[in-house]
Amino acid sequence: MSESKYAIEEIFRPTSFPQYTYIDREISTDDTYELRLKKALRSPGRLISITGSSKSGKTVLCHKVIEKNSIIDLSGAQIQSQADFWNQIAEKIRLPLEVQVTQTVANKVSINARTGASGKVPFVASADISGQAGYDHSTGQNIAEKEIRSNTAIVEYLIANHKVLVLDDFHYLANDLQMYIARILKTELFNGLKAIIISLPHRADDAIRHNPDLIGRTSFIEIAPWSMGELTEIGRKGFALLRYEIDEQDLNLLAQESIASPQLMQENCFNLADRIAVVETNAVTTELVHKAFHDTVINYSHYDAILQKVLCGPAQGREKRMQYTFKDKTQADIYHLFLKGISIDPPVLSMHMDDIKARFATIIDESEKLPTSLVTSNTIMHVERIMHETAPKLDSIEWREQVLYILDPFLLFYLRWNNSLSF
């Protein structure tokens, strides 16, 4: 087995910046996302809005373009109040809540005496002399005062030190917080502040539309879903550096199951490389790829409790749910049908109502009637509510204007590769 000078964890890095397997994605023949972000950062007075599906490389792009000591990144999921917003920025720049200012107050005392021919000085005989004598004496007192840091001081520091404020998951913020931050940004962008907000594509206009102060002052960068070719390039570069042999078929399988997510591709490649190292070979097999997928699933077992609650559905009275007969002659209710429907080939992150019903048709026996659009819509809304109540801080699904958005590609991957789920 040919040895590589690199460790697996250096090459495939799903949760940190992938130095060796970073892909500079092209928008067109003469434009890339890096170039577009650099240009936007050179445009004074404009907010930058970066949108793209979850785990699509938006944050990685920012960390690639912006110097490490210049980026101040916050997560909207962790900001619950105006105070949170300012405190988290201050913590990033290590600005203390209170500073002690010491001031010295000085007192000066002068004593002067003047003599002359006609003057008299006690204890000195009268003489024909003149002149002036005296001395100064100064005393000082140190006065210490505490000053509370101000929001103005925080912003002034960001501007003066050329920091870039990056607000990830901006859509998680409550509307009133979005409006508050928008007002701050409107003023401070004009004064020289640089700021980026990161959001999901179908919520991109929310951050702007709900904040009229930002309209006309925003540069939009929309991150397109990763193509198969871009995802395979991650594996191709990484496995070459590790000196592992992998054919196009297995590279394509890795890319397809990574569902347009570079982060998921990084993790699947990491687990595959680890499998290869264990068996002490430098040749990749499809069997090893499948084992790597199951290794990835293990890291996301927290989805299991959520999906089990979905399979149970909402609280049911005495009336039994309708059972659908599948083509394999098994029977299940609408919630099992829904999860099975969204998990079959091809793996996609958004589906219109018609697409969902078409998937149902490939599962349900021809003798059965398909669920109506109303039943399907109500089911999806129940699933959305169950997932949100079970894991409110987790991106799961969203049903919006007859389109189902699977917000987290890892959730769909888990559905496809977790053998313990029965639907």
CSV table of C-alpha atoms in Angstrom, one decimal:
chain,number,residue,atom,x,y,z
A,1,MET,CA,0.0,0.0,0.0
A,2,SER,CA,1.5,3.4,-1.1
A,3,GLU,CA,2.0,5.7,1.8
A,4,SER,CA,0.7,9.3,1.7
A,5,LYS,CA,2.4,12.2,3.5
A,6,TYR,CA,-1.1,13.5,4.5
A,7,ALA,CA,-3.4,12.3,7.3
A,8,ILE,CA,-7.0,11.5,6.4
A,9,GLU,CA,-8.2,14.3,8.8
A,10,GLU,CA,-6.0,16.8,7.0
A,11,ILE,CA,-7.6,16.1,3.6
A,12,PHE,CA,-11.4,15.5,4.4
A,13,ARG,CA,-12.7,18.0,6.9
A,14,PRO,CA,-16.5,18.1,7.1
A,15,THR,CA,-16.7,20.5,10.1
A,16,SER,CA,-13.8,22.9,9.5
A,17,PHE,CA,-12.1,24.6,6.6
A,18,PRO,CA,-11.0,22.0,4.0
A,19,GLN,CA,-7.6,23.4,3.1
A,20,TYR,CA,-6.7,20.7,0.6
A,21,THR,CA,-10.1,19.9,-0.9
A,22,TYR,CA,-11.6,23.3,-1.1
A,23,ILE,CA,-13.3,23.9,-4.5
A,24,ASP,CA,-13.4,27.4,-6.0
A,25,ARG,CA,-16.8,27.2,-7.7
A,26,GLU,CA,-17.4,28.9,-11.0
A,27,ILE,CA,-20.6,31.0,-11.7
A,28,SER,CA,-19.6,31.5,-15.3
A,29,THR,CA,-16.4,31.2,-17.4
A,30,ASP,CA,-15.0,34.4,-16.0
A,31,ASP,CA,-16.6,34.6,-12.5
A,32,THR,CA,-16.5,32.6,-9.3
A,33,TYR,CA,-18.2,32.9,-5.9
A,34,GLU,CA,-14.9,34.0,-4.4
A,35,LEU,CA,-14.5,36.8,-6.9
A,36,ARG,CA,-18.1,38.0,-6.4
A,37,LEU,CA,-17.7,38.1,-2.7
A,38,LYS,CA,-14.4,40.0,-2.9
A,39,LYS,CA,-16.0,42.5,-5.2
A,40,ALA,CA,-19.0,42.9,-2.9
A,41,LEU,CA,-16.7,43.5,0.1
A,42,ARG,CA,-15.0,46.3,-1.9
A,43,SER,CA,-18.4,48.1,-2.3
A,44,PRO,CA,-18.7,50.5,0.6
A,45,GLY,CA,-22.1,51.0,2.2
A,46,ARG,CA,-23.7,47.8,1.0
A,47,LEU,CA,-24.9,44.8,2.9
A,48,ILE,CA,-24.0,41.4,1.5
A,49,SER,CA,-26.6,38.7,1.5
A,50,ILE,CA,-25.4,35.1,0.8
A,51,THR,CA,-28.1,32.5,0.3
A,52,GLY,CA,-28.0,28.8,-0.4
A,53,SER,CA,-29.3,25.5,0.9
A,54,SER,CA,-28.2,24.2,4.4
A,55,LYS,CA,-24.6,22.9,4.5
A,56,SER,CA,-23.8,24.1,1.0
A,57,GLY,CA,-20.6,25.9,1.8
A,58,LYS,CA,-21.8,29.5,2.5
A,59,THR,CA,-19.8,29.8,5.7
A,60,VAL,CA,-16.8,28.1,4.2
A,61,LEU,CA,-16.8,30.7,1.4
A,62,CYS,CA,-16.7,33.5,3.9
A,63,HIS,CA,-13.8,32.0,5.7
A,64,LYS,CA,-12.0,31.5,2.5
A,65,VAL,CA,-12.3,35.1,1.3
A,66,ILE,CA,-12.1,36.9,4.6
A,67,GLU,CA,-8.9,36.9,6.7
A,68,LYS,CA,-9.1,34.8,9.9
A,69,ASN,CA,-8.4,37.8,12.1
A,70,SER,CA,-10.9,40.0,10.3
A,71,ILE,CA,-14.0,37.8,10.5
A,72,ILE,CA,-16.5,38.2,13.3
A,73,ASP,CA,-19.1,35.4,12.8
A,74,LEU,CA,-22.3,35.0,14.8
A,75,SER,CA,-25.1,32.5,14.6
A,76,GLY,CA,-28.7,33.7,14.5
A,77,ALA,CA,-29.7,30.5,16.2
A,78,GLN,CA,-27.9,31.8,19.4
A,79,ILE,CA,-29.2,35.3,19.4
A,80,GLN,CA,-32.4,35.7,21.4
A,81,SER,CA,-32.3,39.4,22.2
A,82,GLN,CA,-30.6,42.7,21.4
A,83,ALA,CA,-28.3,42.2,24.3
A,84,ASP,CA,-27.2,38.8,22.9
A,85,PHE,CA,-26.3,40.5,19.6
A,86,TRP,CA,-24.0,43.0,21.2
A,87,ASN,CA,-22.6,40.7,23.9
A,88,GLN,CA,-21.6,38.1,21.3
A,89,ILE,CA,-19.8,40.7,19.1
A,90,ALA,CA,-18.0,42.1,22.2
A,91,GLU,CA,-16.9,38.6,23.2
A,92,LYS,CA,-15.5,37.9,19.8
A,93,ILE,CA,-13.4,41.1,19.8
A,94,ARG,CA,-12.6,40.6,23.6
A,95,LEU,CA,-14.0,43.9,24.6
A,96,PRO,CA,-14.8,43.8,28.4
A,97,LEU,CA,-18.1,44.8,29.8
A,98,GLU,CA,-16.5,47.3,32.1
A,99,VAL,CA,-13.2,49.3,31.9
A,100,GLN,CA,-11.6,51.2,34.7
A,101,VAL,CA,-10.4,54.7,33.8
A,102,THR,CA,-8.0,56.4,36.2
A,103,GLN,CA,-7.7,60.2,36.2
A,104,THR,CA,-5.1,62.2,38.3
A,105,VAL,CA,-6.4,65.5,39.7
A,106,ALA,CA,-3.4,67.8,40.7
A,107,ASN,CA,-3.4,70.8,43.1
A,108,LYS,CA,-0.6,73.4,43.0
A,109,VAL,CA,0.3,75.8,45.8
A,110,SER,CA,2.7,78.7,45.2
A,111,ILE,CA,4.3,80.9,48.0
A,112,ASN,CA,6.2,84.0,46.9
A,113,ALA,CA,8.0,86.8,48.9
A,114,ARG,CA,9.4,90.1,47.5
A,115,THR,CA,11.9,92.4,49.2
A,116,GLY,CA,13.1,95.9,48.5
A,117,ALA,CA,14.8,98.9,50.0
A,118,SER,CA,11.7,100.2,51.6
A,119,GLY,CA,10.3,96.9,52.6
A,120,LYS,CA,10.6,94.9,55.8
A,121,VAL,CA,11.0,91.2,56.2
A,122,PRO,CA,10.5,89.7,59.6
A,123,PHE,CA,13.7,88.8,61.4
A,124,VAL,CA,15.8,90.5,58.6
A,125,ALA,CA,17.4,93.9,59.2
A,126,SER,CA,16.4,96.7,56.9
A,127,ALA,CA,18.7,96.8,53.9
A,128,ASP,CA,19.0,98.2,50.4
A,129,ILE,CA,18.1,95.0,48.6
A,130,SER,CA,15.4,93.9,46.3
A,131,GLY,CA,14.4,90.5,44.8
A,132,GLN,CA,11.9,87.7,44.8
A,133,ALA,CA,11.9,84.2,46.4
A,134,GLY,CA,9.4,81.4,46.7
A,135,TYR,CA,8.5,77.7,46.0
A,136,ASP,CA,5.8,75.6,44.3
A,137,HIS,CA,4.3,72.5,45.8
A,138,SER,CA,2.0,70.1,43.8
A,139,THR,CA,-0.2,67.3,45.2
A,140,GLY,CA,-2.2,64.8,43.2
A,141,GLN,CA,-5.1,62.4,43.7
A,142,ASN,CA,-6.0,59.4,41.5
A,143,ILE,CA,-9.7,59.0,40.8
A,144,ALA,CA,-10.8,55.6,39.4
A,145,GLU,CA,-14.1,55.4,37.5
A,146,LYS,CA,-15.8,52.4,35.8
A,147,GLU,CA,-17.1,52.9,32.3
A,148,ILE,CA,-19.6,50.4,30.8
A,149,ARG,CA,-18.8,49.5,27.2
A,150,SER,CA,-21.2,51.1,24.7
A,151,ASN,CA,-22.7,49.7,21.5
A,152,THR,CA,-21.2,52.7,19.7
A,153,ALA,CA,-17.7,51.7,20.9
A,154,ILE,CA,-18.3,48.2,19.6
A,155,VAL,CA,-19.2,49.4,16.1
A,156,GLU,CA,-16.4,51.9,16.1
A,157,TYR,CA,-13.9,49.1,16.9
A,158,LEU,CA,-15.3,46.9,14.1
A,159,ILE,CA,-14.9,49.8,11.6
A,160,ALA,CA,-11.5,51.0,12.8
A,161,ASN,CA,-10.1,47.5,12.7
A,162,HIS,CA,-11.6,46.5,9.4
A,163,LYS,CA,-13.6,43.7,10.8
A,164,VAL,CA,-16.3,41.9,8.8
A,165,LEU,CA,-19.5,41.0,10.7
A,166,VAL,CA,-21.0,37.8,9.4
A,167,LEU,CA,-24.5,36.9,10.6
A,168,ASP,CA,-25.1,33.2,9.8
A,169,ASP,CA,-28.7,31.7,9.9
A,170,PHE,CA,-30.2,35.2,9.9
A,171,HIS,CA,-33.6,33.7,9.2
A,172,TYR,CA,-33.6,32.2,12.7
A,173,LEU,CA,-33.9,35.6,14.3
A,174,ALA,CA,-37.3,36.8,15.4
A,175,ASN,CA,-38.8,39.5,13.1
A,176,ASP,CA,-38.3,42.2,15.7
A,177,LEU,CA,-34.6,41.4,16.1
A,178,GLN,CA,-34.2,41.4,12.3
A,179,MET,CA,-35.8,44.8,12.1
A,180,TYR,CA,-33.5,46.1,15.0
A,181,ILE,CA,-30.3,44.8,13.4
A,182,ALA,CA,-31.4,46.1,10.0
A,183,ARG,CA,-31.7,49.6,11.5
A,184,ILE,CA,-28.2,49.3,13.0
A,185,LEU,CA,-26.7,48.0,9.8
A,186,LYS,CA,-28.4,50.8,7.7
A,187,THR,CA,-26.6,53.5,9.7
A,188,GLU,CA,-23.3,51.8,10.3
A,189,LEU,CA,-22.8,50.5,6.7
A,190,PHE,CA,-22.9,54.1,5.7
A,191,ASN,CA,-20.2,54.8,8.3
A,192,GLY,CA,-17.9,52.0,6.9
A,193,LEU,CA,-19.1,48.8,8.6
A,194,LYS,CA,-18.8,45.7,6.5
A,195,ALA,CA,-21.5,43.1,7.1
A,196,ILE,CA,-22.8,39.8,5.6
A,197,ILE,CA,-26.0,37.9,6.3
A,198,ILE,CA,-26.4,34.2,5.5
A,199,SER,CA,-29.8,32.6,5.0
A,200,LEU,CA,-31.6,29.8,3.2
A,201,PRO,CA,-32.7,30.5,-0.4
A,202,HIS,CA,-36.5,30.3,0.1
A,203,ARG,CA,-36.2,32.6,3.1
A,204,ALA,CA,-33.7,35.0,1.5
A,205,ASP,CA,-36.2,37.7,0.8
A,206,ASP,CA,-37.6,37.5,4.3
A,207,ALA,CA,-34.5,39.1,5.8
A,208,ILE,CA,-34.8,41.9,3.3
A,209,ARG,CA,-38.5,42.2,2.7
A,210,HIS,CA,-39.2,42.4,6.4
A,211,ASN,CA,-36.5,45.1,6.7
A,212,PRO,CA,-37.2,47.9,4.2
A,213,ASP,CA,-34.2,49.8,5.5
A,214,LEU,CA,-32.0,47.2,3.6
A,215,ILE,CA,-33.8,47.5,0.3
A,216,GLY,CA,-31.5,49.0,-2.3
A,217,ARG,CA,-28.5,48.6,-0.1
A,218,THR,CA,-27.9,44.9,-0.5
A,219,SER,CA,-25.6,42.9,-2.8
A,220,PHE,CA,-27.0,39.4,-3.3
A,221,ILE,CA,-24.9,36.3,-3.8
A,222,GLU,CA,-27.0,33.1,-4.4
A,223,ILE,CA,-25.1,29.9,-4.0
A,224,ALA,CA,-26.4,27.4,-6.5
A,225,PRO,CA,-26.8,23.7,-5.5
A,226,TRP,CA,-23.5,21.8,-5.9
A,227,SER,CA,-23.3,19.8,-9.1
A,228,MET,CA,-22.3,16.2,-9.3
A,229,GLY,CA,-19.1,17.3,-11.0
A,230,GLU,CA,-18.2,19.8,-8.2
A,231,LEU,CA,-18.8,17.2,-5.5
A,232,THR,CA,-16.8,14.5,-7.3
A,233,GLU,CA,-13.9,16.9,-7.5
A,234,ILE,CA,-13.7,17.0,-3.7
A,235,GLY,CA,-13.3,13.2,-3.7
A,236,ARG,CA,-11.0,13.2,-6.7
A,237,LYS,CA,-8.6,15.7,-5.2
A,238,GLY,CA,-8.6,14.2,-1.7
A,239,PHE,CA,-8.2,10.5,-2.7
A,240,ALA,CA,-5.4,11.5,-5.0
A,241,LEU,CA,-3.5,13.2,-2.2
A,242,LEU,CA,-4.1,10.1,0.0
A,243,ARG,CA,-3.0,7.9,-2.9
A,244,TYR,CA,-6.2,5.9,-2.9
A,245,GLU,CA,-7.6,4.6,-6.1
A,246,ILE,CA,-11.3,5.3,-6.8
A,247,ASP,CA,-13.2,4.9,-10.1
A,248,GLU,CA,-15.7,7.3,-11.5
A,249,GLN,CA,-18.6,5.0,-10.6
A,250,ASP,CA,-17.9,5.1,-6.9
A,251,LEU,CA,-17.1,8.8,-7.0
A,252,ASN,CA,-20.5,9.4,-8.6
A,253,LEU,CA,-22.2,7.3,-6.0
A,254,LEU,CA,-20.5,9.4,-3.2
A,255,ALA,CA,-21.6,12.6,-4.9
A,256,GLN,CA,-25.2,11.5,-5.5
A,257,GLU,CA,-25.7,10.4,-1.9
A,258,SER,CA,-24.1,13.6,-0.6
A,259,ILE,CA,-27.2,15.3,-1.9
A,260,ALA,CA,-25.7,18.6,-3.2
A,261,SER,CA,-23.9,19.1,0.1
A,262,PRO,CA,-20.1,19.6,0.2
A,263,GLN,CA,-20.1,19.0,3.9
A,264,LEU,CA,-21.8,15.7,3.5
A,265,MET,CA,-19.4,14.8,0.7
A,266,GLN,CA,-16.5,15.6,3.0
A,267,GLU,CA,-17.9,13.4,5.7
A,268,ASN,CA,-18.6,10.5,3.4
A,269,CYS,CA,-15.2,10.7,1.9
A,270,PHE,CA,-13.6,10.9,5.4
A,271,ASN,CA,-15.4,7.7,6.5
A,272,LEU,CA,-14.5,5.9,3.2
A,273,ALA,CA,-10.9,6.8,3.6
A,274,ASP,CA,-10.9,5.6,7.2
A,275,ARG,CA,-12.4,2.3,6.0
A,276,ILE,CA,-9.7,1.9,3.4
A,277,ALA,CA,-7.0,2.5,6.0
A,278,VAL,CA,-8.5,-0.2,8.2
A,279,VAL,CA,-8.5,-2.9,5.5
A,280,GLU,CA,-5.0,-1.7,4.4
A,281,THR,CA,-5.7,-1.4,0.8
A,282,ASN,CA,-5.5,1.6,-1.6
A,283,ALA,CA,-8.4,0.4,-3.8
A,284,VAL,CA,-11.9,1.6,-3.2
A,285,THR,CA,-14.9,-0.8,-3.7
A,286,THR,CA,-18.6,-0.1,-3.8
A,287,GLU,CA,-19.0,-2.3,-0.7
A,288,LEU,CA,-16.6,0.0,1.2
A,289,VAL,CA,-18.6,3.0,0.0
A,290,HIS,CA,-21.8,1.6,1.4
A,291,LYS,CA,-20.1,0.9,4.7
A,292,ALA,CA,-18.9,4.5,4.8
A,293,PHE,CA,-22.5,5.7,4.4
A,294,HIS,CA,-23.5,3.6,7.4
A,295,ASP,CA,-20.6,5.1,9.4
A,296,THR,CA,-21.9,8.6,8.5
A,297,VAL,CA,-25.4,7.6,9.7
A,298,ILE,CA,-24.1,6.6,13.1
A,299,ASN,CA,-23.0,10.2,13.7
A,300,TYR,CA,-26.5,11.5,13.2
A,301,SER,CA,-28.5,9.1,15.4
A,302,HIS,CA,-30.3,12.1,17.0
A,303,TYR,CA,-32.6,12.1,13.9
A,304,ASP,CA,-33.9,8.7,15.0
A,305,ALA,CA,-36.1,10.0,17.8
A,306,ILE,CA,-37.5,12.7,15.6
A,307,LEU,CA,-38.4,10.3,12.8
A,308,GLN,CA,-39.9,7.7,15.2
A,309,LYS,CA,-42.3,10.4,16.4
A,310,VAL,CA,-43.2,11.3,12.8
A,311,LEU,CA,-44.0,7.6,12.2
A,312,CYS,CA,-46.3,7.6,15.2
A,313,GLY,CA,-48.0,10.7,13.8
A,314,PRO,CA,-50.1,13.2,15.9
A,315,ALA,CA,-52.3,12.0,18.8
A,316,GLN,CA,-55.0,9.8,17.4
A,317,GLY,CA,-58.4,9.1,18.9
A,318,ARG,CA,-60.2,5.8,18.6
A,319,GLU,CA,-60.4,6.0,14.8
A,320,LYS,CA,-57.8,4.0,13.1
A,321,ARG,CA,-55.7,5.6,10.4
A,322,MET,CA,-56.2,4.5,6.9
A,323,GLN,CA,-53.7,1.9,5.7
A,324,TYR,CA,-52.2,2.0,2.2
A,325,THR,CA,-51.2,-1.2,0.4
A,326,PHE,CA,-47.7,-0.9,-1.2
A,327,LYS,CA,-46.5,-2.7,-4.3
A,328,ASP,CA,-44.6,-5.1,-2.1
A,329,LYS,CA,-48.0,-6.0,-0.5
A,330,THR,CA,-47.0,-4.5,2.9
A,331,GLN,CA,-49.4,-1.9,4.5
A,332,ALA,CA,-48.7,1.3,6.3
A,333,ASP,CA,-50.4,4.6,7.1
A,334,ILE,CA,-49.9,8.0,5.5
A,335,TYR,CA,-46.9,9.0,7.7
A,336,HIS,CA,-44.9,5.9,6.7
A,337,LEU,CA,-45.9,6.5,3.1
A,338,PHE,CA,-44.7,10.1,3.3
A,339,LEU,CA,-41.2,9.3,4.7
A,340,LYS,CA,-40.8,6.5,2.2
A,341,GLY,CA,-41.9,8.8,-0.6
A,342,ILE,CA,-39.4,11.5,0.1
A,343,SER,CA,-36.5,9.0,0.7
A,344,ILE,CA,-36.7,7.1,-2.6
A,345,ASP,CA,-34.5,7.9,-5.7
A,346,PRO,CA,-33.6,10.4,-6.8
A,347,PRO,CA,-32.6,12.3,-3.6
A,348,VAL,CA,-33.8,15.9,-3.9
A,349,LEU,CA,-34.2,18.7,-1.3
A,350,SER,CA,-37.3,20.3,-2.7
A,351,MET,CA,-40.5,18.8,-4.1
A,352,HIS,CA,-43.7,20.3,-5.4
A,353,MET,CA,-47.0,18.7,-4.5
A,354,ASP,CA,-47.2,17.0,-7.9
A,355,ASP,CA,-43.7,15.5,-7.4
A,356,ILE,CA,-44.7,14.1,-4.0
A,357,LYS,CA,-47.8,12.5,-5.4
A,358,ALA,CA,-45.8,11.0,-8.3
A,359,ARG,CA,-43.5,9.4,-5.8
A,360,PHE,CA,-46.5,8.0,-3.9
A,361,ALA,CA,-47.7,6.5,-7.2
A,362,THR,CA,-44.4,4.5,-7.5
A,363,ILE,CA,-44.9,3.0,-4.0
A,364,ILE,CA,-48.7,2.4,-3.7
A,365,ASP,CA,-50.3,-0.6,-5.3
A,366,GLU,CA,-52.1,0.2,-8.5
A,367,SER,CA,-55.4,-0.9,-6.9
A,368,GLU,CA,-55.2,1.8,-4.3
A,369,LYS,CA,-56.3,5.4,-4.6
A,370,LEU,CA,-53.6,8.0,-4.1
A,371,PRO,CA,-53.9,10.3,-1.1
A,372,THR,CA,-55.6,13.6,-2.1
A,373,SER,CA,-53.7,16.8,-2.2
A,374,LEU,CA,-55.6,18.0,0.9
A,375,VAL,CA,-54.6,14.8,2.9
A,376,THR,CA,-51.0,15.1,1.7
A,377,SER,CA,-50.8,18.8,2.6
A,378,ASN,CA,-52.3,18.2,6.1
A,379,THR,CA,-49.9,15.3,6.6
A,380,ILE,CA,-46.9,17.4,5.7
A,381,MET,CA,-48.0,20.2,8.0
A,382,HIS,CA,-48.4,17.6,10.9
A,383,VAL,CA,-44.9,16.3,10.1
A,384,GLU,CA,-43.4,19.8,10.1
A,385,ARG,CA,-45.0,20.6,13.5
A,386,ILE,CA,-43.9,17.3,15.0
A,387,MET,CA,-40.3,17.9,13.9
A,388,HIS,CA,-40.3,21.5,15.1
A,389,GLU,CA,-41.7,20.6,18.5
A,390,THR,CA,-39.3,17.7,18.9
A,391,ALA,CA,-36.2,19.6,17.8
A,392,PRO,CA,-37.0,23.3,17.5
A,393,LYS,CA,-33.3,24.3,16.9
A,394,LEU,CA,-32.8,21.8,14.1
A,395,ASP,CA,-33.4,22.5,10.4
A,396,SER,CA,-35.8,19.8,9.3
A,397,ILE,CA,-38.5,20.5,6.7
A,398,GLU,CA,-40.7,23.4,5.6
A,399,TRP,CA,-44.0,23.3,3.7
A,400,ARG,CA,-44.4,26.5,1.8
A,401,GLU,CA,-46.7,27.4,-1.1
A,402,GLN,CA,-47.2,23.8,-2.1
A,403,VAL,CA,-43.5,23.1,-2.1
A,404,LEU,CA,-41.7,20.8,0.4
A,405,TYR,CA,-38.2,22.0,1.4
A,406,ILE,CA,-36.0,19.5,3.1
A,407,LEU,CA,-33.7,22.0,4.9
A,408,ASP,CA,-31.0,19.6,6.0
A,409,PRO,CA,-29.4,17.2,3.5
A,410,PHE,CA,-28.2,15.1,6.4
A,411,LEU,CA,-31.8,14.4,7.4
A,412,LEU,CA,-32.6,13.0,3.9
A,413,PHE,CA,-29.3,11.0,3.9
A,414,TYR,CA,-30.3,9.5,7.3
A,415,LEU,CA,-33.7,8.5,5.9
A,416,ARG,CA,-32.0,6.8,2.9
A,417,TRP,CA,-29.2,4.9,4.8
A,418,ASN,CA,-30.5,4.1,8.3
A,419,ASN,CA,-31.5,0.4,8.1
A,420,SER,CA,-33.2,0.6,11.5
A,421,LEU,CA,-36.1,2.7,10.2
A,422,SER,CA,-39.0,0.6,8.9
A,423,PHE,CA,-41.2,2.3,6.4
